[in-house]
Amino acid sequence: MAFMVKTMVGGQLKNLTGGLGSKEEKGEGEKSAAEAQGMTREEYEEYQKQLLEEKMEREAMYTQRKAERATLRTHFRDKYRLPKNEMDDAQIQLAGGDVELPKELAKMIEEDNEEEEGKASVISQLSSIPNLDLDSIKGKAQSTLDDLKQSAEKCSVM
């Protein structure tokens, strides 16, 4: 941060003083990239290094996000038995292989799984139908099972 302030203020001071000092004025075509921006060579190299580090951090962050999304897509492909995608596998491997979902996404998936488990059972589907007596249906099913067991015991083949 101090570097940026120094660069901004230093450049303005040089413009204000007209570049007075021991430096000889060069033609506009002879200025280096550092001098064109009003920095010394060391400042310019430090600035370039800082830019490179920031770029690498951004790329690492985006790679991680892409891997998280690929993990989510892979989860849904497994869940719904869809074919795998090689591109997602490559993104996960690029990020280091073991990628965890963000907390918010993991929470959403868990809620979806709970809802689907509730909808998956036959009893829960039947309970959503109005004017349906589940107790009588359970009793009839139990009596039918008992009858089947008794007839199976009487069967000479078994």
mmCIF file with all atom_site columns, N, CA and C in Angstrom, residues 39-110:
data_model
loop_
_atom_site.group_PDB
_atom_site.id
_atom_site.type_symbol
_atom_site.label_atom_id
_atom_site.label_alt_id
_atom_site.label_comp_id
_atom_site.label_asym_id
_atom_site.label_entity_id
_atom_site.label_seq_id
_atom_site.pdbx_PDB_ins_code
_atom_site.Cartn_x
_atom_site.Cartn_y
_atom_site.Cartn_z
_atom_site.occupancy
_atom_site.B_iso_or_equiv
_atom_site.pdbx_formal_charge
_atom_site.auth_seq_id
_atom_site.auth_comp_id
_atom_site.auth_asym_id
_atom_site.auth_atom_id
_atom_site.pdbx_PDB_model_num
ATOM 1   N N  . MET A 1 39  ? 8.556   6.024   -12.208 1.00 0.00 ? 39  MET A N  1
ATOM 2   C CA . MET A 1 39  ? 9.109   5.191   -11.146 1.00 0.00 ? 39  MET A CA 1
ATOM 3   C C  . MET A 1 39  ? 10.578  4.923   -11.422 1.00 0.00 ? 39  MET A C  1
ATOM 4   N N  . THR A 1 40  ? 11.273  4.560   -10.362 1.00 0.00 ? 40  THR A N  1
ATOM 5   C CA . THR A 1 40  ? 12.636  4.103   -10.553 1.00 0.00 ? 40  THR A CA 1
ATOM 6   C C  . THR A 1 40  ? 12.579  2.651   -11.018 1.00 0.00 ? 40  THR A C  1
ATOM 7   N N  . ARG A 1 41  ? 13.699  2.141   -11.443 1.00 0.00 ? 41  ARG A N  1
ATOM 8   C CA . ARG A 1 41  ? 13.752  0.776   -11.948 1.00 0.00 ? 41  ARG A CA 1
ATOM 9   C C  . ARG A 1 41  ? 13.375  -0.232  -10.852 1.00 0.00 ? 41  ARG A C  1
ATOM 10  N N  . GLU A 1 42  ? 13.870  -0.005  -9.623  1.00 0.00 ? 42  GLU A N  1
ATOM 11  C CA . GLU A 1 42  ? 13.574  -0.908  -8.518  1.00 0.00 ? 42  GLU A CA 1
ATOM 12  C C  . GLU A 1 42  ? 12.077  -0.885  -8.175  1.00 0.00 ? 42  GLU A C  1
ATOM 13  N N  . GLU A 1 43  ? 11.506  0.305   -8.160  1.00 0.00 ? 43  GLU A N  1
ATOM 14  C CA . GLU A 1 43  ? 10.077  0.423   -7.885  1.00 0.00 ? 43  GLU A CA 1
ATOM 15  C C  . GLU A 1 43  ? 9.256   -0.280  -8.951  1.00 0.00 ? 43  GLU A C  1
ATOM 16  N N  . TYR A 1 44  ? 9.683   -0.115  -10.191 1.00 0.00 ? 44  TYR A N  1
ATOM 17  C CA . TYR A 1 44  ? 8.960   -0.743  -11.297 1.00 0.00 ? 44  TYR A CA 1
ATOM 18  C C  . TYR A 1 44  ? 9.034   -2.262  -11.210 1.00 0.00 ? 44  TYR A C  1
ATOM 19  N N  . GLU A 1 45  ? 10.207  -2.798  -10.869 1.00 0.00 ? 45  GLU A N  1
ATOM 20  C CA . GLU A 1 45  ? 10.344  -4.250  -10.732 1.00 0.00 ? 45  GLU A CA 1
ATOM 21  C C  . GLU A 1 45  ? 9.500   -4.776  -9.578  1.00 0.00 ? 45  GLU A C  1
ATOM 22  N N  . GLU A 1 46  ? 9.477   -4.019  -8.475  1.00 0.00 ? 46  GLU A N  1
ATOM 23  C CA . GLU A 1 46  ? 8.656   -4.413  -7.330  1.00 0.00 ? 46  GLU A CA 1
ATOM 24  C C  . GLU A 1 46  ? 7.170   -4.384  -7.706  1.00 0.00 ? 46  GLU A C  1
ATOM 25  N N  . TYR A 1 47  ? 6.782   -3.375  -8.453  1.00 0.00 ? 47  TYR A N  1
ATOM 26  C CA . TYR A 1 47  ? 5.395   -3.243  -8.908  1.00 0.00 ? 47  TYR A CA 1
ATOM 27  C C  . TYR A 1 47  ? 5.018   -4.420  -9.814  1.00 0.00 ? 47  TYR A C  1
ATOM 28  N N  . GLN A 1 48  ? 5.896   -4.778  -10.733 1.00 0.00 ? 48  GLN A N  1
ATOM 29  C CA . GLN A 1 48  ? 5.629   -5.911  -11.634 1.00 0.00 ? 48  GLN A CA 1
ATOM 30  C C  . GLN A 1 48  ? 5.534   -7.213  -10.843 1.00 0.00 ? 48  GLN A C  1
ATOM 31  N N  . LYS A 1 49  ? 6.397   -7.373  -9.849  1.00 0.00 ? 49  LYS A N  1
ATOM 32  C CA . LYS A 1 49  ? 6.373   -8.567  -9.002  1.00 0.00 ? 49  LYS A CA 1
ATOM 33  C C  . LYS A 1 49  ? 5.050   -8.655  -8.236  1.00 0.00 ? 49  LYS A C  1
ATOM 34  N N  . GLN A 1 50  ? 4.614   -7.518  -7.724  1.00 0.00 ? 50  GLN A N  1
ATOM 35  C CA . GLN A 1 50  ? 3.357   -7.468  -6.985  1.00 0.00 ? 50  GLN A CA 1
ATOM 36  C C  . GLN A 1 50  ? 2.176   -7.827  -7.901  1.00 0.00 ? 50  GLN A C  1
ATOM 37  N N  . LEU A 1 51  ? 2.183   -7.310  -9.113  1.00 0.00 ? 51  LEU A N  1
ATOM 38  C CA . LEU A 1 51  ? 1.125   -7.627  -10.070 1.00 0.00 ? 51  LEU A CA 1
ATOM 39  C C  . LEU A 1 51  ? 1.095   -9.126  -10.389 1.00 0.00 ? 51  LEU A C  1
ATOM 40  N N  . LEU A 1 52  ? 2.274   -9.710  -10.559 1.00 0.00 ? 52  LEU A N  1
ATOM 41  C CA . LEU A 1 52  ? 2.371   -11.131 -10.850 1.00 0.00 ? 52  LEU A CA 1
ATOM 42  C C  . LEU A 1 52  ? 1.831   -11.978 -9.693  1.00 0.00 ? 52  LEU A C  1
ATOM 43  N N  . GLU A 1 53  ? 2.165   -11.595 -8.452  1.00 0.00 ? 53  GLU A N  1
ATOM 44  C CA . GLU A 1 53  ? 1.675   -12.331 -7.282  1.00 0.00 ? 53  GLU A CA 1
ATOM 45  C C  . GLU A 1 53  ? 0.154   -12.245 -7.179  1.00 0.00 ? 53  GLU A C  1
ATOM 46  N N  . GLU A 1 54  ? -0.405  -11.069 -7.405  1.00 0.00 ? 54  GLU A N  1
ATOM 47  C CA . GLU A 1 54  ? -1.860  -10.901 -7.356  1.00 0.00 ? 54  GLU A CA 1
ATOM 48  C C  . GLU A 1 54  ? -2.541  -11.741 -8.430  1.00 0.00 ? 54  GLU A C  1
ATOM 49  N N  . LYS A 1 55  ? -1.951  -11.780 -9.617  1.00 0.00 ? 55  LYS A N  1
ATOM 50  C CA . LYS A 1 55  ? -2.518  -12.571 -10.704 1.00 0.00 ? 55  LYS A CA 1
ATOM 51  C C  . LYS A 1 55  ? -2.517  -14.059 -10.345 1.00 0.00 ? 55  LYS A C  1
ATOM 52  N N  . MET A 1 56  ? -1.419  -14.529 -9.745  1.00 0.00 ? 56  MET A N  1
ATOM 53  C CA . MET A 1 56  ? -1.338  -15.937 -9.355  1.00 0.00 ? 56  MET A CA 1
ATOM 54  C C  . MET A 1 56  ? -2.366  -16.268 -8.273  1.00 0.00 ? 56  MET A C  1
ATOM 55  N N  . GLU A 1 57  ? -2.575  -15.361 -7.322  1.00 0.00 ? 57  GLU A N  1
ATOM 56  C CA . GLU A 1 57  ? -3.574  -15.573 -6.280  1.00 0.00 ? 57  GLU A CA 1
ATOM 57  C C  . GLU A 1 57  ? -4.976  -15.658 -6.877  1.00 0.00 ? 57  GLU A C  1
ATOM 58  N N  . ARG A 1 58  ? -5.287  -14.755 -7.813  1.00 0.00 ? 58  ARG A N  1
ATOM 59  C CA . ARG A 1 58  ? -6.605  -14.783 -8.468  1.00 0.00 ? 58  ARG A CA 1
ATOM 60  C C  . ARG A 1 58  ? -6.810  -16.080 -9.227  1.00 0.00 ? 58  ARG A C  1
ATOM 61  N N  . GLU A 1 59  ? -5.780  -16.508 -9.956  1.00 0.00 ? 59  GLU A N  1
ATOM 62  C CA . GLU A 1 59  ? -5.895  -17.756 -10.718 1.00 0.00 ? 59  GLU A CA 1
ATOM 63  C C  . GLU A 1 59  ? -6.099  -18.949 -9.799  1.00 0.00 ? 59  GLU A C  1
ATOM 64  N N  . ALA A 1 60  ? -5.410  -18.975 -8.664  1.00 0.00 ? 60  ALA A N  1
ATOM 65  C CA . ALA A 1 60  ? -5.580  -20.072 -7.704  1.00 0.00 ? 60  ALA A CA 1
ATOM 66  C C  . ALA A 1 60  ? -6.995  -20.058 -7.126  1.00 0.00 ? 60  ALA A C  1
ATOM 67  N N  . MET A 1 61  ? -7.519  -18.878 -6.840  1.00 0.00 ? 61  MET A N  1
ATOM 68  C CA . MET A 1 61  ? -8.873  -18.758 -6.299  1.00 0.00 ? 61  MET A CA 1
ATOM 69  C C  . MET A 1 61  ? -9.897  -19.240 -7.327  1.00 0.00 ? 61  MET A C  1
ATOM 70  N N  . TYR A 1 62  ? -9.748  -18.837 -8.565  1.00 0.00 ? 62  TYR A N  1
ATOM 71  C CA . TYR A 1 62  ? -10.691 -19.253 -9.601  1.00 0.00 ? 62  TYR A CA 1
ATOM 72  C C  . TYR A 1 62  ? -10.582 -20.749 -9.890  1.00 0.00 ? 62  TYR A C  1
ATOM 73  N N  . THR A 1 63  ? -9.386  -21.293 -9.833  1.00 0.00 ? 63  THR A N  1
ATOM 74  C CA . THR A 1 63  ? -9.211  -22.728 -10.017 1.00 0.00 ? 63  THR A CA 1
ATOM 75  C C  . THR A 1 63  ? -9.932  -23.488 -8.913  1.00 0.00 ? 63  THR A C  1
ATOM 76  N N  . GLN A 1 64  ? -9.829  -22.994 -7.681  1.00 0.00 ? 64  GLN A N  1
ATOM 77  C CA . GLN A 1 64  ? -10.515 -23.628 -6.557  1.00 0.00 ? 64  GLN A CA 1
ATOM 78  C C  . GLN A 1 64  ? -12.030 -23.568 -6.740  1.00 0.00 ? 64  GLN A C  1
ATOM 79  N N  . ARG A 1 65  ? -12.539 -22.421 -7.167  1.00 0.00 ? 65  ARG A N  1
ATOM 80  C CA . ARG A 1 65  ? -13.986 -22.289 -7.385  1.00 0.00 ? 65  ARG A CA 1
ATOM 81  C C  . ARG A 1 65  ? -14.466 -23.219 -8.496  1.00 0.00 ? 65  ARG A C  1
ATOM 82  N N  . LYS A 1 66  ? -13.695 -23.299 -9.570  1.00 0.00 ? 66  LYS A N  1
ATOM 83  C CA . LYS A 1 66  ? -14.066 -24.199 -10.665 1.00 0.00 ? 66  LYS A CA 1
ATOM 84  C C  . LYS A 1 66  ? -14.097 -25.638 -10.177 1.00 0.00 ? 66  LYS A C  1
ATOM 85  N N  . ALA A 1 67  ? -13.141 -26.012 -9.340  1.00 0.00 ? 67  ALA A N  1
ATOM 86  C CA . ALA A 1 67  ? -13.100 -27.371 -8.811  1.00 0.00 ? 67  ALA A CA 1
ATOM 87  C C  . ALA A 1 67  ? -14.295 -27.640 -7.894  1.00 0.00 ? 67  ALA A C  1
ATOM 88  N N  . GLU A 1 68  ? -14.695 -26.638 -7.109  1.00 0.00 ? 68  GLU A N  1
ATOM 89  C CA . GLU A 1 68  ? -15.868 -26.806 -6.248  1.00 0.00 ? 68  GLU A CA 1
ATOM 90  C C  . GLU A 1 68  ? -17.125 -27.019 -7.084  1.00 0.00 ? 68  GLU A C  1
ATOM 91  N N  . ARG A 1 69  ? -17.259 -26.252 -8.147  1.00 0.00 ? 69  ARG A N  1
ATOM 92  C CA . ARG A 1 69  ? -18.426 -26.429 -9.032  1.00 0.00 ? 69  ARG A CA 1
ATOM 93  C C  . ARG A 1 69  ? -18.395 -27.800 -9.705  1.00 0.00 ? 69  ARG A C  1
ATOM 94  N N  . ALA A 1 70  ? -17.214 -28.219 -10.121 1.00 0.00 ? 70  ALA A N  1
ATOM 95  C CA . ALA A 1 70  ? -17.084 -29.534 -10.746 1.00 0.00 ? 70  ALA A CA 1
ATOM 96  C C  . ALA A 1 70  ? -17.435 -30.639 -9.751  1.00 0.00 ? 70  ALA A C  1
ATOM 97  N N  . THR A 1 71  ? -17.061 -30.466 -8.494  1.00 0.00 ? 71  THR A N  1
ATOM 98  C CA . THR A 1 71  ? -17.416 -31.444 -7.458  1.00 0.00 ? 71  THR A CA 1
ATOM 99  C C  . THR A 1 71  ? -18.921 -31.511 -7.291  1.00 0.00 ? 71  THR A C  1
ATOM 100 N N  . LEU A 1 72  ? -19.567 -30.362 -7.309  1.00 0.00 ? 72  LEU A N  1
ATOM 101 C CA . LEU A 1 72  ? -21.023 -30.327 -7.194  1.00 0.00 ? 72  LEU A CA 1
ATOM 102 C C  . LEU A 1 72  ? -21.677 -31.033 -8.378  1.00 0.00 ? 72  LEU A C  1
ATOM 103 N N  . ARG A 1 73  ? -21.195 -30.757 -9.582  1.00 0.00 ? 73  ARG A N  1
ATOM 104 C CA . ARG A 1 73  ? -21.762 -31.426 -10.760 1.00 0.00 ? 73  ARG A CA 1
ATOM 105 C C  . ARG A 1 73  ? -21.533 -32.934 -10.696 1.00 0.00 ? 73  ARG A C  1
ATOM 106 N N  . THR A 1 74  ? -20.359 -33.336 -10.231 1.00 0.00 ? 74  THR A N  1
ATOM 107 C CA . THR A 1 74  ? -20.056 -34.761 -10.098 1.00 0.00 ? 74  THR A CA 1
ATOM 108 C C  . THR A 1 74  ? -20.992 -35.409 -9.089  1.00 0.00 ? 74  THR A C  1
ATOM 109 N N  . HIS A 1 75  ? -21.263 -34.701 -8.003  1.00 0.00 ? 75  HIS A N  1
ATOM 110 C CA . HIS A 1 75  ? -22.195 -35.220 -6.993  1.00 0.00 ? 75  HIS A CA 1
ATOM 111 C C  . HIS A 1 75  ? -23.570 -35.474 -7.606  1.00 0.00 ? 75  HIS A C  1
ATOM 112 N N  . PHE A 1 76  ? -24.058 -34.514 -8.367  1.00 0.00 ? 76  PHE A N  1
ATOM 113 C CA . PHE A 1 76  ? -25.388 -34.689 -8.967  1.00 0.00 ? 76  PHE A CA 1
ATOM 114 C C  . PHE A 1 76  ? -25.378 -35.762 -10.055 1.00 0.00 ? 76  PHE A C  1
ATOM 115 N N  . ARG A 1 77  ? -24.265 -35.886 -10.778 1.00 0.00 ? 77  ARG A N  1
ATOM 116 C CA . ARG A 1 77  ? -24.186 -36.960 -11.777 1.00 0.00 ? 77  ARG A CA 1
ATOM 117 C C  . ARG A 1 77  ? -24.235 -38.326 -11.098 1.00 0.00 ? 77  ARG A C  1
ATOM 118 N N  . ASP A 1 78  ? -23.550 -38.457 -9.966  1.00 0.00 ? 78  ASP A N  1
ATOM 119 C CA . ASP A 1 78  ? -23.602 -39.716 -9.222  1.00 0.00 ? 78  ASP A CA 1
ATOM 120 C C  . ASP A 1 78  ? -24.999 -39.965 -8.667  1.00 0.00 ? 78  ASP A C  1
ATOM 121 N N  . LYS A 1 79  ? -25.598 -38.920 -8.169  1.00 0.00 ? 79  LYS A N  1
ATOM 122 C CA . LYS A 1 79  ? -26.917 -39.048 -7.550  1.00 0.00 ? 79  LYS A CA 1
ATOM 123 C C  . LYS A 1 79  ? -27.969 -39.488 -8.565  1.00 0.00 ? 79  LYS A C  1
ATOM 124 N N  . TYR A 1 80  ? -27.947 -38.907 -9.738  1.00 0.00 ? 80  TYR A N  1
ATOM 125 C CA . TYR A 1 80  ? -28.961 -39.208 -10.753 1.00 0.00 ? 80  TYR A CA 1
ATOM 126 C C  . TYR A 1 80  ? -28.464 -40.205 -11.796 1.00 0.00 ? 80  TYR A C  1
ATOM 127 N N  . ARG A 1 81  ? -27.319 -40.822 -11.523 1.00 0.00 ? 81  ARG A N  1
ATOM 128 C CA . ARG A 1 81  ? -26.741 -41.871 -12.371 1.00 0.00 ? 81  ARG A CA 1
ATOM 129 C C  . ARG A 1 81  ? -26.558 -41.415 -13.822 1.00 0.00 ? 81  ARG A C  1
ATOM 130 N N  . LEU A 1 82  ? -25.973 -40.241 -13.957 1.00 0.00 ? 82  LEU A N  1
ATOM 131 C CA . LEU A 1 82  ? -25.673 -39.697 -15.283 1.00 0.00 ? 82  LEU A CA 1
ATOM 132 C C  . LEU A 1 82  ? -24.220 -40.030 -15.628 1.00 0.00 ? 82  LEU A C  1
ATOM 133 N N  . PRO A 1 83  ? -23.865 -39.996 -16.902 1.00 0.00 ? 83  PRO A N  1
ATOM 134 C CA . PRO A 1 83  ? -22.473 -40.312 -17.273 1.00 0.00 ? 83  PRO A CA 1
ATOM 135 C C  . PRO A 1 83  ? -21.510 -39.247 -16.729 1.00 0.00 ? 83  PRO A C  1
ATOM 136 N N  . LYS A 1 84  ? -20.301 -39.687 -16.414 1.00 0.00 ? 84  LYS A N  1
ATOM 137 C CA . LYS A 1 84  ? -19.286 -38.780 -15.875 1.00 0.00 ? 84  LYS A CA 1
ATOM 138 C C  . LYS A 1 84  ? -18.724 -37.891 -16.970 1.00 0.00 ? 84  LYS A C  1
ATOM 139 N N  . ASN A 1 85  ? -18.207 -36.759 -16.547 1.00 0.00 ? 85  ASN A N  1
ATOM 140 C CA . ASN A 1 85  ? -17.624 -35.790 -17.466 1.00 0.00 ? 85  ASN A CA 1
ATOM 141 C C  . ASN A 1 85  ? -16.123 -35.708 -17.186 1.00 0.00 ? 85  ASN A C  1
ATOM 142 N N  . GLU A 1 86  ? -15.318 -35.942 -18.192 1.00 0.00 ? 86  GLU A N  1
ATOM 143 C CA . GLU A 1 86  ? -13.867 -35.924 -18.029 1.00 0.00 ? 86  GLU A CA 1
ATOM 144 C C  . GLU A 1 86  ? -13.354 -34.522 -17.690 1.00 0.00 ? 86  GLU A C  1
ATOM 145 N N  . MET A 1 87  ? -14.029 -33.491 -18.186 1.00 0.00 ? 87  MET A N  1
ATOM 146 C CA . MET A 1 87  ? -13.601 -32.126 -17.934 1.00 0.00 ? 87  MET A CA 1
ATOM 147 C C  . MET A 1 87  ? -13.713 -31.793 -16.438 1.00 0.00 ? 87  MET A C  1
ATOM 148 N N  . ASP A 1 88  ? -14.788 -32.249 -15.794 1.00 0.00 ? 88  ASP A N  1
ATOM 149 C CA . ASP A 1 88  ? -14.942 -32.023 -14.359 1.00 0.00 ? 88  ASP A CA 1
ATOM 150 C C  . ASP A 1 88  ? -13.853 -32.743 -13.574 1.00 0.00 ? 88  ASP A C  1
ATOM 151 N N  . ASP A 1 89  ? -13.563 -33.965 -13.960 1.00 0.00 ? 89  ASP A N  1
ATOM 152 C CA . ASP A 1 89  ? -12.502 -34.714 -13.286 1.00 0.00 ? 89  ASP A CA 1
ATOM 153 C C  . ASP A 1 89  ? -11.161 -33.999 -13.432 1.00 0.00 ? 89  ASP A C  1
ATOM 154 N N  . ALA A 1 90  ? -10.906 -33.438 -14.599 1.00 0.00 ? 90  ALA A N  1
ATOM 155 C CA . ALA A 1 90  ? -9.649  -32.716 -14.840 1.00 0.00 ? 90  ALA A CA 1
ATOM 156 C C  . ALA A 1 90  ? -9.566  -31.459 -13.972 1.00 0.00 ? 90  ALA A C  1
ATOM 157 N N  . GLN A 1 91  ? -10.690 -30.743 -13.823 1.00 0.00 ? 91  GLN A N  1
ATOM 158 C CA . GLN A 1 91  ? -10.684 -29.542 -12.991 1.00 0.00 ? 91  GLN A CA 1
ATOM 159 C C  . GLN A 1 91  ? -10.445 -29.884 -11.526 1.00 0.00 ? 91  GLN A C  1
ATOM 160 N N  . ILE A 1 92  ? -11.021 -30.991 -11.077 1.00 0.00 ? 92  ILE A N  1
ATOM 161 C CA . ILE A 1 92  ? -10.814 -31.400 -9.692  1.00 0.00 ? 92  ILE A CA 1
ATOM 162 C C  . ILE A 1 92  ? -9.356  -31.782 -9.473  1.00 0.00 ? 92  ILE A C  1
ATOM 163 N N  . GLN A 1 93  ? -8.763  -32.497 -10.422 1.00 0.00 ? 93  GLN A N  1
ATOM 164 C CA . GLN A 1 93  ? -7.361  -32.890 -10.305 1.00 0.00 ? 93  GLN A CA 1
ATOM 165 C C  . GLN A 1 93  ? -6.442  -31.666 -10.364 1.00 0.00 ? 93  GLN A C  1
ATOM 166 N N  . LEU A 1 94  ? -6.807  -30.671 -11.156 1.00 0.00 ? 94  LEU A N  1
ATOM 167 C CA . LEU A 1 94  ? -6.004  -29.464 -11.286 1.00 0.00 ? 94  LEU A CA 1
ATOM 168 C C  . LEU A 1 94  ? -5.949  -28.691 -9.966  1.00 0.00 ? 94  LEU A C  1
ATOM 169 N N  . ALA A 1 95  ? -7.025  -28.751 -9.200  1.00 0.00 ? 95  ALA A N  1
ATOM 170 C CA . ALA A 1 95  ? -7.084  -28.023 -7.930  1.00 0.00 ? 95  ALA A CA 1
ATOM 171 C C  . ALA A 1 95  ? -6.458  -28.802 -6.781  1.00 0.00 ? 95  ALA A C  1
ATOM 172 N N  . GLY A 1 96  ? -5.994  -29.992 -7.040  1.00 0.00 ? 96  GLY A N  1
ATOM 173 C CA . GLY A 1 96  ? -5.340  -30.739 -5.976  1.00 0.00 ? 96  GLY A CA 1
ATOM 174 C C  . GLY A 1 96  ? -6.040  -32.034 -5.632  1.00 0.00 ? 96  GLY A C  1
ATOM 175 N N  . GLY A 1 97  ? -7.128  -32.344 -6.270  1.00 0.00 ? 97  GLY A N  1
ATOM 176 C CA . GLY A 1 97  ? -7.772  -33.638 -6.087  1.00 0.00 ? 97  GLY A CA 1
ATOM 177 C C  . GLY A 1 97  ? -8.839  -33.670 -5.020  1.00 0.00 ? 97  GLY A C  1
ATOM 178 N N  . ASP A 1 98  ? -8.529  -33.281 -3.784  1.00 0.00 ? 98  ASP A N  1
ATOM 179 C CA . ASP A 1 98  ? -9.490  -33.390 -2.695  1.00 0.00 ? 98  ASP A CA 1
ATOM 180 C C  . ASP A 1 98  ? -10.129 -32.025 -2.465  1.00 0.00 ? 98  ASP A C  1
ATOM 181 N N  . VAL A 1 99  ? -11.282 -31.799 -3.095  1.00 0.00 ? 99  VAL A N  1
ATOM 182 C CA . VAL A 1 99  ? -11.962 -30.521 -3.012  1.00 0.00 ? 99  VAL A CA 1
ATOM 183 C C  . VAL A 1 99  ? -13.255 -30.713 -2.230  1.00 0.00 ? 99  VAL A C  1
ATOM 184 N N  . GLU A 1 100 ? -13.467 -29.850 -1.266  1.00 0.00 ? 100 GLU A N  1
ATOM 185 C CA . GLU A 1 100 ? -14.698 -29.906 -0.487  1.00 0.00 ? 100 GLU A CA 1
ATOM 186 C C  . GLU A 1 100 ? -15.646 -28.834 -1.000  1.00 0.00 ? 100 GLU A C  1
ATOM 187 N N  . LEU A 1 101 ? -16.924 -29.127 -0.856  1.00 0.00 ? 101 LEU A N  1
ATOM 188 C CA . LEU A 1 101 ? -17.921 -28.158 -1.257  1.00 0.00 ? 101 LEU A CA 1
ATOM 189 C C  . LEU A 1 101 ? -17.968 -27.016 -0.247  1.00 0.00 ? 101 LEU A C  1
ATOM 190 N N  . PRO A 1 102 ? -18.310 -25.827 -0.699  1.00 0.00 ? 102 PRO A N  1
ATOM 191 C CA . PRO A 1 102 ? -18.513 -24.735 0.243   1.00 0.00 ? 102 PRO A CA 1
ATOM 192 C C  . PRO A 1 102 ? -19.649 -25.090 1.217   1.00 0.00 ? 102 PRO A C  1
ATOM 193 N N  . LYS A 1 103 ? -19.611 -24.519 2.401   1.00 0.00 ? 103 LYS A N  1
ATOM 194 C CA . LYS A 1 103 ? -20.592 -24.859 3.437   1.00 0.00 ? 103 LYS A CA 1
ATOM 195 C C  . LYS A 1 103 ? -22.024 -24.624 2.977   1.00 0.00 ? 103 LYS A C  1
ATOM 196 N N  . GLU A 1 104 ? -22.257 -23.536 2.249   1.00 0.00 ? 104 GLU A N  1
ATOM 197 C CA . GLU A 1 104 ? -23.613 -23.214 1.803   1.00 0.00 ? 104 GLU A CA 1
ATOM 198 C C  . GLU A 1 104 ? -24.133 -24.280 0.828   1.00 0.00 ? 104 GLU A C  1
ATOM 199 N N  . LEU A 1 105 ? -23.274 -24.697 -0.109  1.00 0.00 ? 105 LEU A N  1
ATOM 200 C CA . LEU A 1 105 ? -23.692 -25.704 -1.082  1.00 0.00 ? 105 LEU A CA 1
ATOM 201 C C  . LEU A 1 105 ? -23.916 -27.056 -0.424  1.00 0.00 ? 105 LEU A C  1
ATOM 202 N N  . ALA A 1 106 ? -23.040 -27.415 0.512   1.00 0.00 ? 106 ALA A N  1
ATOM 203 C CA . ALA A 1 106 ? -23.207 -28.687 1.213   1.00 0.00 ? 106 ALA A CA 1
ATOM 204 C C  . ALA A 1 106 ? -24.504 -28.692 2.012   1.00 0.00 ? 106 ALA A C  1
ATOM 205 N N  . LYS A 1 107 ? -24.837 -27.553 2.608   1.00 0.00 ? 107 LYS A N  1
ATOM 206 C CA . LYS A 1 107 ? -26.082 -27.447 3.376   1.00 0.00 ? 107 LYS A CA 1
ATOM 207 C C  . LYS A 1 107 ? -27.298 -27.584 2.454   1.00 0.00 ? 107 LYS A C  1
ATOM 208 N N  . MET A 1 108 ? -27.232 -26.957 1.270   1.00 0.00 ? 108 MET A N  1
ATOM 209 C CA . MET A 1 108 ? -28.341 -27.056 0.317   1.00 0.00 ? 108 MET A CA 1
ATOM 210 C C  . MET A 1 108 ? -28.527 -28.492 -0.154  1.00 0.00 ? 108 MET A C  1
ATOM 211 N N  . ILE A 1 109 ? -27.447 -29.191 -0.428  1.00 0.00 ? 109 ILE A N  1
ATOM 212 C CA . ILE A 1 109 ? -27.524 -30.580 -0.885  1.00 0.00 ? 109 ILE A CA 1
ATOM 213 C C  . ILE A 1 109 ? -28.114 -31.459 0.206   1.00 0.00 ? 109 ILE A C  1
ATOM 214 N N  . GLU A 1 110 ? -27.701 -31.222 1.436   1.00 0.00 ? 110 GLU A N  1
ATOM 215 C CA . GLU A 1 110 ? -28.226 -32.013 2.555   1.00 0.00 ? 110 GLU A CA 1
ATOM 216 C C  . GLU A 1 110 ? -29.727 -31.799 2.709   1.00 0.00 ? 110 GLU A C  1
#
